[in-house]
mmCIF file of C-alpha atoms and ligand atoms in Angstrom:
data_model
loop_
_atom_site.group_PDB
_atom_site.id
_atom_site.type_symbol
_atom_site.label_atom_id
_atom_site.label_comp_id
_atom_site.label_asym_id
_atom_site.label_seq_id
_atom_site.Cartn_x
_atom_site.Cartn_y
_atom_site.Cartn_z
ATOM 1 C CA MET A 1 -17.784 20.859 20.144
ATOM 2 C CA VAL A 2 -15.322 22.166 17.633
ATOM 3 C CA THR A 3 -13.300 24.767 19.479
ATOM 4 C CA ASN A 4 -12.740 27.156 16.620
ATOM 5 C CA SER A 5 -16.291 27.245 15.313
ATOM 6 C CA PRO A 6 -17.871 30.689 15.132
ATOM 7 C CA PRO A 7 -20.564 31.900 17.509
ATOM 8 C CA ALA A 8 -24.010 30.452 16.764
ATOM 9 C CA ARG A 9 -25.723 32.320 13.952
ATOM 10 C CA HIS A 10 -28.953 30.404 14.120
ATOM 11 C CA SER A 11 -30.588 28.556 16.970
ATOM 12 C CA ALA A 12 -29.847 25.116 15.487
ATOM 13 C CA ALA A 13 -26.116 25.591 16.014
ATOM 14 C CA ALA A 14 -26.545 25.170 19.750
ATOM 15 C CA ALA A 15 -28.440 21.862 19.450
ATOM 16 C CA SER A 16 -26.786 18.434 19.561
ATOM 17 C CA TRP A 17 -26.232 16.761 16.209
ATOM 18 C CA GLN A 18 -28.885 14.182 17.035
ATOM 19 C CA GLN A 19 -31.411 16.929 17.691
ATOM 20 C CA GLN A 20 -30.425 18.756 14.502
ATOM 21 C CA LEU A 21 -30.881 15.526 12.595
ATOM 22 C CA ALA A 22 -34.328 15.026 14.105
ATOM 23 C CA GLU A 23 -35.228 18.588 13.082
ATOM 24 C CA ALA A 24 -34.081 18.182 9.465
ATOM 25 C CA ILE A 25 -36.561 19.499 6.889
ATOM 26 C CA ARG A 26 -38.546 16.733 5.162
ATOM 27 C CA ASP A 27 -41.314 18.642 3.415
ATOM 28 C CA PRO A 28 -40.447 20.177 0.011
ATOM 29 C CA VAL A 29 -43.146 22.840 0.264
ATOM 30 C CA GLN A 30 -41.879 23.881 3.688
ATOM 31 C CA LEU A 31 -38.304 24.059 2.393
ATOM 32 C CA LEU A 32 -39.366 26.295 -0.481
ATOM 33 C CA ALA A 33 -41.472 28.488 1.836
ATOM 34 C CA GLU A 34 -38.510 29.007 4.152
ATOM 35 C CA LEU A 35 -36.454 30.122 1.155
ATOM 36 C CA GLY A 36 -39.210 32.457 -0.051
ATOM 37 C CA LEU A 37 -39.921 30.297 -3.125
ATOM 38 C CA GLU A 38 -43.136 29.071 -4.750
ATOM 39 C CA PRO A 39 -44.172 25.379 -4.619
ATOM 40 C CA ALA A 40 -44.765 25.499 -8.394
ATOM 41 C CA LEU A 41 -40.984 25.065 -8.733
ATOM 42 C CA LEU A 42 -41.417 21.358 -7.919
ATOM 43 C CA GLY A 43 -43.515 20.530 -10.990
ATOM 44 C CA ASP A 44 -46.454 18.140 -11.185
ATOM 45 C CA ALA A 45 -47.653 17.340 -7.649
ATOM 46 C CA ALA A 46 -48.406 13.649 -8.231
ATOM 47 C CA ALA A 47 -44.939 13.053 -9.695
ATOM 48 C CA VAL A 48 -43.319 14.893 -6.786
ATOM 49 C CA ALA A 49 -45.285 12.713 -4.383
ATOM 50 C CA ARG A 50 -43.920 9.615 -6.155
ATOM 51 C CA ALA A 51 -40.371 11.007 -5.984
ATOM 52 C CA GLN A 52 -40.898 11.687 -2.265
ATOM 53 C CA ALA A 53 -42.220 8.168 -1.666
ATOM 54 C CA GLN A 54 -39.166 6.674 -3.389
ATOM 55 C CA PHE A 55 -36.499 8.863 -1.792
ATOM 56 C CA PRO A 56 -37.870 11.545 0.525
ATOM 57 C CA LEU A 57 -36.417 14.984 1.016
ATOM 58 C CA ARG A 58 -34.106 15.233 3.998
ATOM 59 C CA VAL A 59 -31.926 18.254 4.685
ATOM 60 C CA PRO A 60 -30.515 19.612 7.963
ATOM 61 C CA ARG A 61 -31.188 23.260 8.697
ATOM 62 C CA ALA A 62 -27.445 23.916 8.989
ATOM 63 C CA PHE A 63 -27.234 23.184 5.233
ATOM 64 C CA VAL A 64 -30.387 25.146 4.371
ATOM 65 C CA ALA A 65 -28.852 28.154 6.147
ATOM 66 C CA ARG A 66 -26.192 28.282 3.383
ATOM 67 C CA MET A 67 -28.753 28.494 0.563
ATOM 68 C CA ARG A 68 -29.531 31.863 -1.015
ATOM 69 C CA ARG A 69 -33.060 33.081 -0.195
ATOM 70 C CA GLY A 70 -35.298 33.650 -3.176
ATOM 71 C CA ASP A 71 -32.991 31.892 -5.671
ATOM 72 C CA PRO A 72 -34.702 28.938 -7.369
ATOM 73 C CA ARG A 73 -31.359 28.033 -8.995
ATOM 74 C CA ASP A 74 -29.349 27.900 -5.803
ATOM 75 C CA PRO A 75 -26.759 25.100 -6.259
ATOM 76 C CA LEU A 76 -27.306 23.686 -2.758
ATOM 77 C CA LEU A 77 -31.074 23.644 -3.105
ATOM 78 C CA ARG A 78 -30.819 21.835 -6.429
ATOM 79 C CA GLN A 79 -28.908 18.980 -4.780
ATOM 80 C CA VAL A 80 -31.696 18.190 -2.313
ATOM 81 C CA LEU A 81 -35.029 19.275 -3.810
ATOM 82 C CA PRO A 82 -37.200 16.440 -5.203
ATOM 83 C CA LEU A 83 -38.567 17.358 -8.625
ATOM 84 C CA ALA A 84 -41.303 15.884 -10.757
ATOM 85 C CA LEU A 85 -38.853 15.385 -13.617
ATOM 86 C CA GLU A 86 -37.060 12.647 -11.640
ATOM 87 C CA GLN A 87 -39.990 10.454 -12.589
ATOM 88 C CA ALA A 88 -39.295 10.721 -16.316
ATOM 89 C CA ALA A 89 -37.860 7.478 -17.733
ATOM 90 C CA VAL A 90 -34.628 8.256 -19.612
ATOM 91 C CA PRO A 91 -32.890 5.554 -21.695
ATOM 92 C CA GLY A 92 -29.518 4.611 -20.241
ATOM 93 C CA PHE A 93 -30.440 5.632 -16.677
ATOM 94 C CA GLY A 94 -31.437 2.806 -14.348
ATOM 95 C CA GLY A 95 -30.581 -0.683 -13.143
ATOM 96 C CA ASP A 96 -27.290 -1.548 -11.444
ATOM 97 C CA PRO A 97 -24.799 0.468 -13.560
ATOM 98 C CA LEU A 98 -21.994 -0.030 -11.042
ATOM 99 C CA GLY A 99 -22.167 -3.814 -10.934
ATOM 100 C CA GLU A 100 -22.503 -3.804 -7.159
ATOM 101 C CA ALA A 101 -24.417 -7.044 -7.059
ATOM 102 C CA ALA A 102 -21.372 -8.857 -8.497
ATOM 103 C CA ALA A 103 -18.984 -7.189 -6.033
ATOM 104 C CA ARG A 104 -20.882 -8.267 -2.925
ATOM 105 C CA ARG A 105 -18.699 -10.436 -0.675
ATOM 106 C CA ALA A 106 -20.984 -10.619 2.381
ATOM 107 C CA PRO A 107 -24.102 -8.705 3.423
ATOM 108 C CA GLY A 108 -23.002 -5.063 3.296
ATOM 109 C CA LEU A 109 -19.446 -5.748 2.106
ATOM 110 C CA LEU A 110 -18.324 -4.793 -1.402
ATOM 111 C CA GLN A 111 -14.935 -5.554 -2.842
ATOM 112 C CA LYS A 112 -14.142 -4.325 -6.306
ATOM 113 C CA TYR A 113 -10.543 -3.205 -5.985
ATOM 114 C CA ALA A 114 -7.302 -4.763 -4.763
ATOM 115 C CA GLY A 115 -6.430 -4.225 -1.122
ATOM 116 C CA ARG A 116 -9.563 -2.330 -0.112
ATOM 117 C CA ALA A 117 -13.067 -3.330 0.833
ATOM 118 C CA LEU A 118 -16.108 -1.176 1.443
ATOM 119 C CA LEU A 119 -18.451 -1.743 4.366
ATOM 120 C CA MET A 120 -21.976 -0.362 4.081
ATOM 121 C CA THR A 121 -22.287 0.452 7.744
ATOM 122 C CA THR A 122 -25.793 1.918 7.691
ATOM 123 C CA SER A 123 -28.381 3.033 5.156
ATOM 124 C CA ALA A 124 -28.944 6.375 6.862
ATOM 125 C CA CYS A 125 -27.605 9.725 5.677
ATOM 126 C CA ALA A 126 -27.953 13.167 7.245
ATOM 127 C CA VAL A 127 -28.999 14.514 3.839
ATOM 128 C CA HIS A 128 -30.658 12.933 0.833
ATOM 129 C CA CYS A 129 -28.876 13.937 -2.375
ATOM 130 C CA ARG A 130 -31.113 13.677 -5.426
ATOM 131 C CA TYR A 131 -28.243 12.521 -7.678
ATOM 132 C CA CYS A 132 -27.203 9.732 -5.308
ATOM 133 C CA PHE A 133 -26.269 6.459 -6.970
ATOM 134 C CA ARG A 134 -27.696 4.673 -3.948
ATOM 135 C CA ARG A 135 -31.035 6.470 -4.100
ATOM 136 C CA ASP A 136 -32.916 3.342 -5.013
ATOM 137 C CA HIS A 137 -30.629 0.842 -3.339
ATOM 138 C CA ASP A 138 -32.431 -1.837 -1.377
ATOM 139 C CA TYR A 139 -30.631 -1.364 1.915
ATOM 140 C CA ALA A 140 -33.128 -3.452 3.827
ATOM 141 C CA GLN A 141 -31.875 -6.419 1.875
ATOM 142 C CA ASP A 142 -28.211 -5.458 1.815
ATOM 143 C CA GLN A 143 -26.500 -3.767 4.679
ATOM 144 C CA ALA A 144 -23.975 -5.009 7.140
ATOM 145 C CA SER A 145 -25.722 -3.794 10.266
ATOM 146 C CA GLY A 146 -28.923 -5.854 10.111
ATOM 147 C CA GLU A 147 -30.765 -6.551 13.342
ATOM 148 C CA SER A 148 -29.404 -9.998 14.007
ATOM 149 C CA GLY A 149 -26.003 -10.281 12.409
ATOM 150 C CA ARG A 150 -24.837 -6.666 12.900
ATOM 151 C CA TRP A 151 -21.513 -6.547 11.081
ATOM 152 C CA GLU A 152 -20.537 -10.114 11.911
ATOM 153 C CA GLN A 153 -20.485 -11.733 8.479
ATOM 154 C CA ALA A 154 -18.838 -8.759 6.813
ATOM 155 C CA LEU A 155 -16.192 -8.408 9.515
ATOM 156 C CA ALA A 156 -15.515 -12.130 9.505
ATOM 157 C CA ARG A 157 -14.809 -11.872 5.797
ATOM 158 C CA VAL A 158 -12.419 -8.928 6.302
ATOM 159 C CA ALA A 159 -10.704 -10.742 9.190
ATOM 160 C CA ALA A 160 -10.150 -13.807 7.022
ATOM 161 C CA ASP A 161 -8.555 -11.904 4.138
ATOM 162 C CA PRO A 162 -5.121 -10.454 4.964
ATOM 163 C CA SER A 163 -4.968 -8.846 1.510
ATOM 164 C CA ILE A 164 -7.505 -6.254 2.713
ATOM 165 C CA GLU A 165 -5.233 -3.490 3.959
ATOM 166 C CA GLU A 166 -7.830 -0.741 3.854
ATOM 167 C CA LEU A 167 -11.403 -0.781 5.094
ATOM 168 C CA ILE A 168 -13.710 1.917 3.816
ATOM 169 C CA LEU A 169 -16.640 2.752 6.059
ATOM 170 C CA SER A 170 -19.410 3.906 3.774
ATOM 171 C CA GLY A 171 -23.164 3.563 3.653
ATOM 172 C CA GLY A 172 -25.307 5.493 3.586
ATOM 173 C CA ASP A 173 -23.077 7.603 5.755
ATOM 174 C CA PRO A 174 -20.988 6.049 8.556
ATOM 175 C CA LEU A 175 -21.247 9.238 10.632
ATOM 176 C CA SER A 176 -24.981 8.586 10.939
ATOM 177 C CA LEU A 177 -23.830 6.059 13.541
ATOM 178 C CA GLY A 178 -23.191 7.216 17.063
ATOM 179 C CA ASN A 179 -19.690 7.244 18.508
ATOM 180 C CA ALA A 180 -20.212 4.048 20.509
ATOM 181 C CA ARG A 181 -21.074 1.981 17.421
ATOM 182 C CA LEU A 182 -18.229 3.568 15.464
ATOM 183 C CA ALA A 183 -15.825 2.784 18.287
ATOM 184 C CA GLU A 184 -16.947 -0.831 18.196
ATOM 185 C CA LEU A 185 -16.071 -0.993 14.495
ATOM 186 C CA VAL A 186 -12.741 0.765 14.916
ATOM 187 C CA HIS A 187 -11.735 -1.600 17.691
ATOM 188 C CA ARG A 188 -12.838 -4.703 15.828
ATOM 189 C CA VAL A 189 -10.743 -3.616 12.856
ATOM 190 C CA GLN A 190 -7.810 -2.824 15.110
ATOM 191 C CA ASP A 191 -7.848 -6.368 16.449
ATOM 192 C CA MET A 192 -7.444 -7.718 12.910
ATOM 193 C CA GLY A 193 -3.963 -6.242 12.569
ATOM 194 C CA HIS A 194 -3.760 -6.442 8.761
ATOM 195 C CA VAL A 195 -6.107 -3.472 8.182
ATOM 196 C CA LYS A 196 -3.602 -0.624 8.134
ATOM 197 C CA ARG A 197 -5.872 2.109 6.829
ATOM 198 C CA LEU A 198 -9.371 3.045 7.855
ATOM 199 C CA ARG A 199 -11.242 5.359 5.526
ATOM 200 C CA LEU A 200 -14.531 7.139 6.156
ATOM 201 C CA HIS A 201 -16.633 8.196 3.182
ATOM 202 C CA THR A 202 -18.924 10.811 4.668
ATOM 203 C CA ARG A 203 -20.917 13.880 3.707
ATOM 204 C CA THR A 204 -21.995 14.566 7.308
ATOM 205 C CA PRO A 205 -19.182 17.015 8.263
ATOM 206 C CA ILE A 206 -20.394 19.155 5.340
ATOM 207 C CA VAL A 207 -24.154 19.038 5.912
ATOM 208 C CA LEU A 208 -24.185 18.658 9.701
ATOM 209 C CA PRO A 209 -20.829 19.888 11.064
ATOM 210 C CA ALA A 210 -22.037 19.527 14.666
ATOM 211 C CA ARG A 211 -21.552 15.765 14.149
ATOM 212 C CA VAL A 212 -17.813 16.350 14.466
ATOM 213 C CA ASP A 213 -17.995 16.264 18.244
ATOM 214 C CA GLN A 214 -15.351 15.613 20.874
ATOM 215 C CA GLY A 215 -16.191 11.922 21.099
ATOM 216 C CA LEU A 216 -15.554 11.438 17.387
ATOM 217 C CA LEU A 217 -12.314 13.413 17.495
ATOM 218 C CA THR A 218 -11.051 11.366 20.452
ATOM 219 C CA LEU A 219 -11.953 8.120 18.682
ATOM 220 C CA LEU A 220 -10.136 9.085 15.472
ATOM 221 C CA SER A 221 -7.095 10.430 17.314
ATOM 222 C CA GLY A 222 -6.738 7.146 19.166
ATOM 223 C CA ALA A 223 -7.169 4.798 16.201
ATOM 224 C CA ALA A 224 -4.168 2.563 15.577
ATOM 225 C CA ALA A 225 -4.846 2.478 11.827
ATOM 226 C CA GLN A 226 -4.049 5.456 9.611
ATOM 227 C CA VAL A 227 -7.289 7.349 9.174
ATOM 228 C CA LEU A 228 -8.518 9.031 6.003
ATOM 229 C CA VAL A 229 -11.707 11.049 5.930
ATOM 230 C CA VAL A 230 -13.102 11.555 2.440
ATOM 231 C CA VAL A 231 -15.813 14.195 2.653
ATOM 232 C CA HIS A 232 -18.236 15.087 -0.104
ATOM 233 C CA ALA A 233 -18.871 18.702 -1.108
ATOM 234 C CA ASN A 234 -19.890 19.801 -4.588
ATOM 235 C CA HIS A 235 -19.935 23.576 -4.301
ATOM 236 C CA ALA A 236 -17.865 26.177 -2.432
ATOM 237 C CA ALA A 237 -20.992 27.587 -0.756
ATOM 238 C CA GLU A 238 -21.320 24.305 1.159
ATOM 239 C CA ILE A 239 -18.197 25.169 3.151
ATOM 240 C CA ASP A 240 -19.016 27.926 5.632
ATOM 241 C CA ALA A 241 -17.019 28.829 8.743
ATOM 242 C CA GLU A 242 -18.633 26.109 10.849
ATOM 243 C CA VAL A 243 -17.812 23.425 8.268
ATOM 244 C CA ALA A 244 -14.259 24.739 7.959
ATOM 245 C CA GLY A 245 -13.976 24.480 11.744
ATOM 246 C CA ALA A 246 -15.193 20.877 11.681
ATOM 247 C CA LEU A 247 -12.699 19.998 8.935
ATOM 248 C CA ALA A 248 -9.849 21.658 10.841
ATOM 249 C CA ALA A 249 -10.791 19.659 13.932
ATOM 250 C CA LEU A 250 -10.803 16.413 11.930
ATOM 251 C CA ARG A 251 -7.409 17.256 10.545
ATOM 252 C CA GLY A 252 -6.248 17.915 14.085
ATOM 253 C CA THR A 253 -6.719 14.199 14.808
ATOM 254 C CA GLY A 254 -3.978 13.400 12.294
ATOM 255 C CA ALA A 255 -6.445 12.167 9.670
ATOM 256 C CA THR A 256 -5.786 12.806 5.985
ATOM 257 C CA LEU A 257 -8.648 14.868 4.546
ATOM 258 C CA LEU A 258 -9.798 14.480 0.957
ATOM 259 C CA ASN A 259 -12.936 15.515 -0.892
ATOM 260 C CA GLN A 260 -14.939 13.833 -3.587
ATOM 261 C CA SER A 261 -17.508 15.619 -5.714
ATOM 262 C CA VAL A 262 -19.926 14.662 -8.417
ATOM 263 C CA LEU A 263 -20.041 16.762 -11.576
ATOM 264 C CA LEU A 264 -23.642 17.991 -11.616
ATOM 265 C CA ALA A 265 -25.476 20.082 -14.194
ATOM 266 C CA GLY A 266 -26.769 23.286 -12.629
ATOM 267 C CA VAL A 267 -24.597 22.837 -9.519
ATOM 268 C CA ASN A 268 -20.900 22.857 -10.400
ATOM 269 C CA ASP A 269 -20.597 22.435 -14.186
ATOM 270 C CA ALA A 270 -18.633 25.661 -14.599
ATOM 271 C CA THR A 271 -14.871 26.193 -14.375
ATOM 272 C CA GLU A 272 -15.195 29.003 -11.865
ATOM 273 C CA ALA A 273 -17.465 26.957 -9.567
ATOM 274 C CA LEU A 274 -15.018 24.026 -9.590
ATOM 275 C CA ALA A 275 -12.022 26.314 -9.033
ATOM 276 C CA GLU A 276 -13.714 28.026 -6.083
ATOM 277 C CA LEU A 277 -14.590 24.661 -4.587
ATOM 278 C CA SER A 278 -10.970 23.465 -4.748
ATOM 279 C CA LEU A 279 -9.677 26.717 -3.276
ATOM 280 C CA ARG A 280 -12.221 26.723 -0.448
ATOM 281 C CA LEU A 281 -11.474 23.079 0.344
ATOM 282 C CA PHE A 282 -7.762 23.801 0.506
ATOM 283 C CA GLU A 283 -8.352 26.729 2.858
ATOM 284 C CA ALA A 284 -10.145 24.194 5.052
ATOM 285 C CA GLY A 285 -7.186 21.772 4.950
ATOM 286 C CA THR A 286 -8.780 19.354 2.471
ATOM 287 C CA LEU A 287 -7.457 18.262 -0.915
ATOM 288 C CA PRO A 288 -9.721 17.540 -3.881
ATOM 289 C CA TYR A 289 -9.541 13.823 -4.684
ATOM 290 C CA TYR A 290 -12.157 12.710 -7.202
ATOM 291 C CA LEU A 291 -14.596 14.510 -9.461
ATOM 292 C CA HIS A 292 -17.018 11.768 -10.468
ATOM 293 C CA LEU A 293 -19.024 11.686 -13.623
ATOM 294 C CA LEU A 294 -22.624 11.012 -12.665
ATOM 295 C CA ASP A 295 -23.584 7.358 -12.239
ATOM 296 C CA PRO A 296 -26.562 6.755 -14.538
ATOM 297 C CA VAL A 297 -29.108 5.467 -12.029
ATOM 298 C CA GLY A 298 -32.808 6.178 -12.506
ATOM 299 C CA GLY A 299 -34.114 9.677 -11.732
ATOM 300 C CA VAL A 300 -30.853 11.603 -12.110
ATOM 301 C CA ALA A 301 -30.695 12.370 -15.852
ATOM 302 C CA HIS A 302 -31.304 16.094 -15.291
ATOM 303 C CA PHE A 303 -27.926 16.283 -13.508
ATOM 304 C CA ASP A 304 -25.996 14.752 -16.402
ATOM 305 C CA VAL A 305 -22.996 16.550 -17.914
ATOM 306 C CA SER A 306 -21.614 15.185 -21.182
ATOM 307 C CA GLU A 307 -18.155 13.684 -21.229
ATOM 308 C CA ALA A 308 -17.029 16.248 -23.822
ATOM 309 C CA ARG A 309 -18.070 19.095 -21.520
ATOM 310 C CA ALA A 310 -16.402 17.381 -18.561
ATOM 311 C CA ARG A 311 -13.109 17.137 -20.477
ATOM 312 C CA GLN A 312 -13.332 20.816 -21.383
ATOM 313 C CA LEU A 313 -13.921 21.764 -17.729
ATOM 314 C CA LEU A 314 -10.895 19.686 -16.717
ATOM 315 C CA ARG A 315 -8.729 21.438 -19.336
ATOM 316 C CA GLU A 316 -9.825 24.825 -18.066
ATOM 317 C CA LEU A 317 -9.280 23.806 -14.444
ATOM 318 C CA ASN A 318 -5.778 22.588 -15.303
ATOM 319 C CA ALA A 319 -5.025 25.994 -16.794
ATOM 320 C CA ARG A 320 -6.396 27.798 -13.753
ATOM 321 C CA LEU A 321 -5.140 25.939 -10.655
ATOM 322 C CA PRO A 322 -2.021 24.285 -9.256
ATOM 323 C CA GLY A 323 -2.007 20.570 -10.006
ATOM 324 C CA TYR A 324 -2.762 19.560 -6.423
ATOM 325 C CA LEU A 325 -6.060 21.426 -6.575
ATOM 326 C CA VAL A 326 -7.272 19.666 -9.718
ATOM 327 C CA PRO A 327 -9.377 16.617 -8.777
ATOM 328 C CA ARG A 328 -9.098 13.412 -10.783
ATOM 329 C CA LEU A 329 -11.994 13.242 -13.201
ATOM 330 C CA VAL A 330 -13.256 9.663 -13.092
ATOM 331 C CA ARG A 331 -16.057 7.436 -14.153
ATOM 332 C CA GLU A 332 -17.030 4.167 -12.544
ATOM 333 C CA ILE A 333 -17.326 1.305 -14.979
ATOM 334 C CA ALA A 334 -18.509 -2.065 -13.688
ATOM 335 C CA GLY A 335 -15.827 -4.748 -13.751
ATOM 336 C CA ARG A 336 -12.797 -2.411 -13.941
ATOM 337 C CA PRO A 337 -10.039 -2.779 -11.293
ATOM 338 C CA GLY A 338 -10.326 0.878 -10.201
ATOM 339 C CA LYS A 339 -12.111 4.102 -11.080
ATOM 340 C CA THR A 340 -11.574 4.911 -14.744
ATOM 341 C CA PRO A 341 -9.757 8.213 -15.369
ATOM 342 C CA VAL A 342 -11.213 10.590 -17.949
ATOM 343 C CA SER A 343 -8.432 12.663 -19.484
ATOM 344 C CA SER A 344 -8.605 16.315 -20.485
ATOM 345 C CA SER A 345 -7.549 15.627 -24.068
HETATM 346 C C1 PLP B 1 -14.823 3.812 -5.200
HETATM 347 C C2 PLP B 1 -14.701 2.552 -4.459
HETATM 348 C C3 PLP B 1 -13.574 2.289 -3.662
HETATM 349 C C4 PLP B 1 -12.472 3.291 -3.463
HETATM 350 O O1 PLP B 1 -11.702 3.503 -4.580
HETATM 351 P P1 PLP B 1 -10.394 4.396 -4.475
HETATM 352 O O2 PLP B 1 -9.935 4.574 -5.865
HETATM 353 O O3 PLP B 1 -9.441 3.676 -3.591
HETATM 354 O O4 PLP B 1 -10.820 5.683 -3.823
HETATM 355 C C5 PLP B 1 -13.487 1.071 -3.040
HETATM 356 N N1 PLP B 1 -14.449 0.141 -3.163
HETATM 357 C C6 PLP B 1 -15.546 0.357 -3.916
HETATM 358 C C7 PLP B 1 -16.565 -0.733 -4.035
HETATM 359 C C8 PLP B 1 -15.716 1.563 -4.591
HETATM 360 O O5 PLP B 1 -16.819 1.766 -5.312
HETATM 361 S S1 SF4 B 2 -24.766 11.549 1.590
HETATM 362 FE FE1 SF4 B 2 -23.829 10.247 0.005
HETATM 363 S S2 SF4 B 2 -24.840 8.245 0.206
HETATM 364 FE FE2 SF4 B 2 -26.106 9.752 1.313
HETATM 365 S S3 SF4 B 2 -27.632 10.459 -0.175
HETATM 366 FE FE3 SF4 B 2 -25.907 11.894 -0.311
HETATM 367 S S4 SF4 B 2 -24.584 11.071 -1.939
HETATM 368 FE FE4 SF4 B 2 -25.987 9.442 -1.310
#
């Protein structure tokens, strides 16, 4: 366990991360009831059922504990609650906007940018985020950890390409894997020699901080590669004392800690919310890295923030915070050699 985490405030804090994951809330009506809210908030029941069938609710109780009771507009709730309006077809939202099919190098391995490749280690996540660009990804067909091949084809490809200096473990969420499977990956990569940096893209330390256990810390401390952990928080209220403790423990392994966020209507599309997020992250030893404009996949249009508004927010953030606390506002455009910066002017 994280040594500097606070005393347990709710019973879940004492449970193992696996048990907390098993006890995650999956029923939207139950989630609303626990927050003292009416099921009518969801909208048309048949449409909600379709949204659930496509991408079901999943949220650990440790994350629910940070939501405000009785507030239908709580920014954390909005990120996880399936709504009927996801089913509305909106022009411009859908398909493969990121061009991932073209970037596939082996099952579960994407390479879009020079020097770094991204391994989709697992399809599982501790939380299901409604705005996720992978929400309708066909993982069954495309992930590196399939029953038979495991990561073999993807790792063979990385091993054969000395230009890959950085391997990004993504998913899904790589911290959905247990420490033994992660260790296997870390050691395989170590044996390749040319992979100097190992990066984890993970939201788990934010939504399920108990995942940052001693086994993980020992594994990261001992890795020969330089380790970066890029967490994903969108709102300051996501970072409570237990999360801050988990982040401090990760930093204690020598890893570089960065955060990426998505700019989301009704969650963080206000200068003050973004400023508070950066400040809270910094208090927890984590620098803001990217602020992504929403990827226009199907079902997420209600989270969209216009580019003009995004530029204005960036201008205001620049005027409010030291430069190192202003994330890079970016958009992903298929076929470009890196994320595309969106300037404030
Ligand atoms: C975003 C992304 C990366 C990482 O890009 P950085 O700018 O290095 O953070 C790498 N590979 C893929 C396929 C990506 O989508
Ligand atoms: S944790 Fe990341 S990959 Fe998983 S649902 Fe959320 S945004 Fe998507």
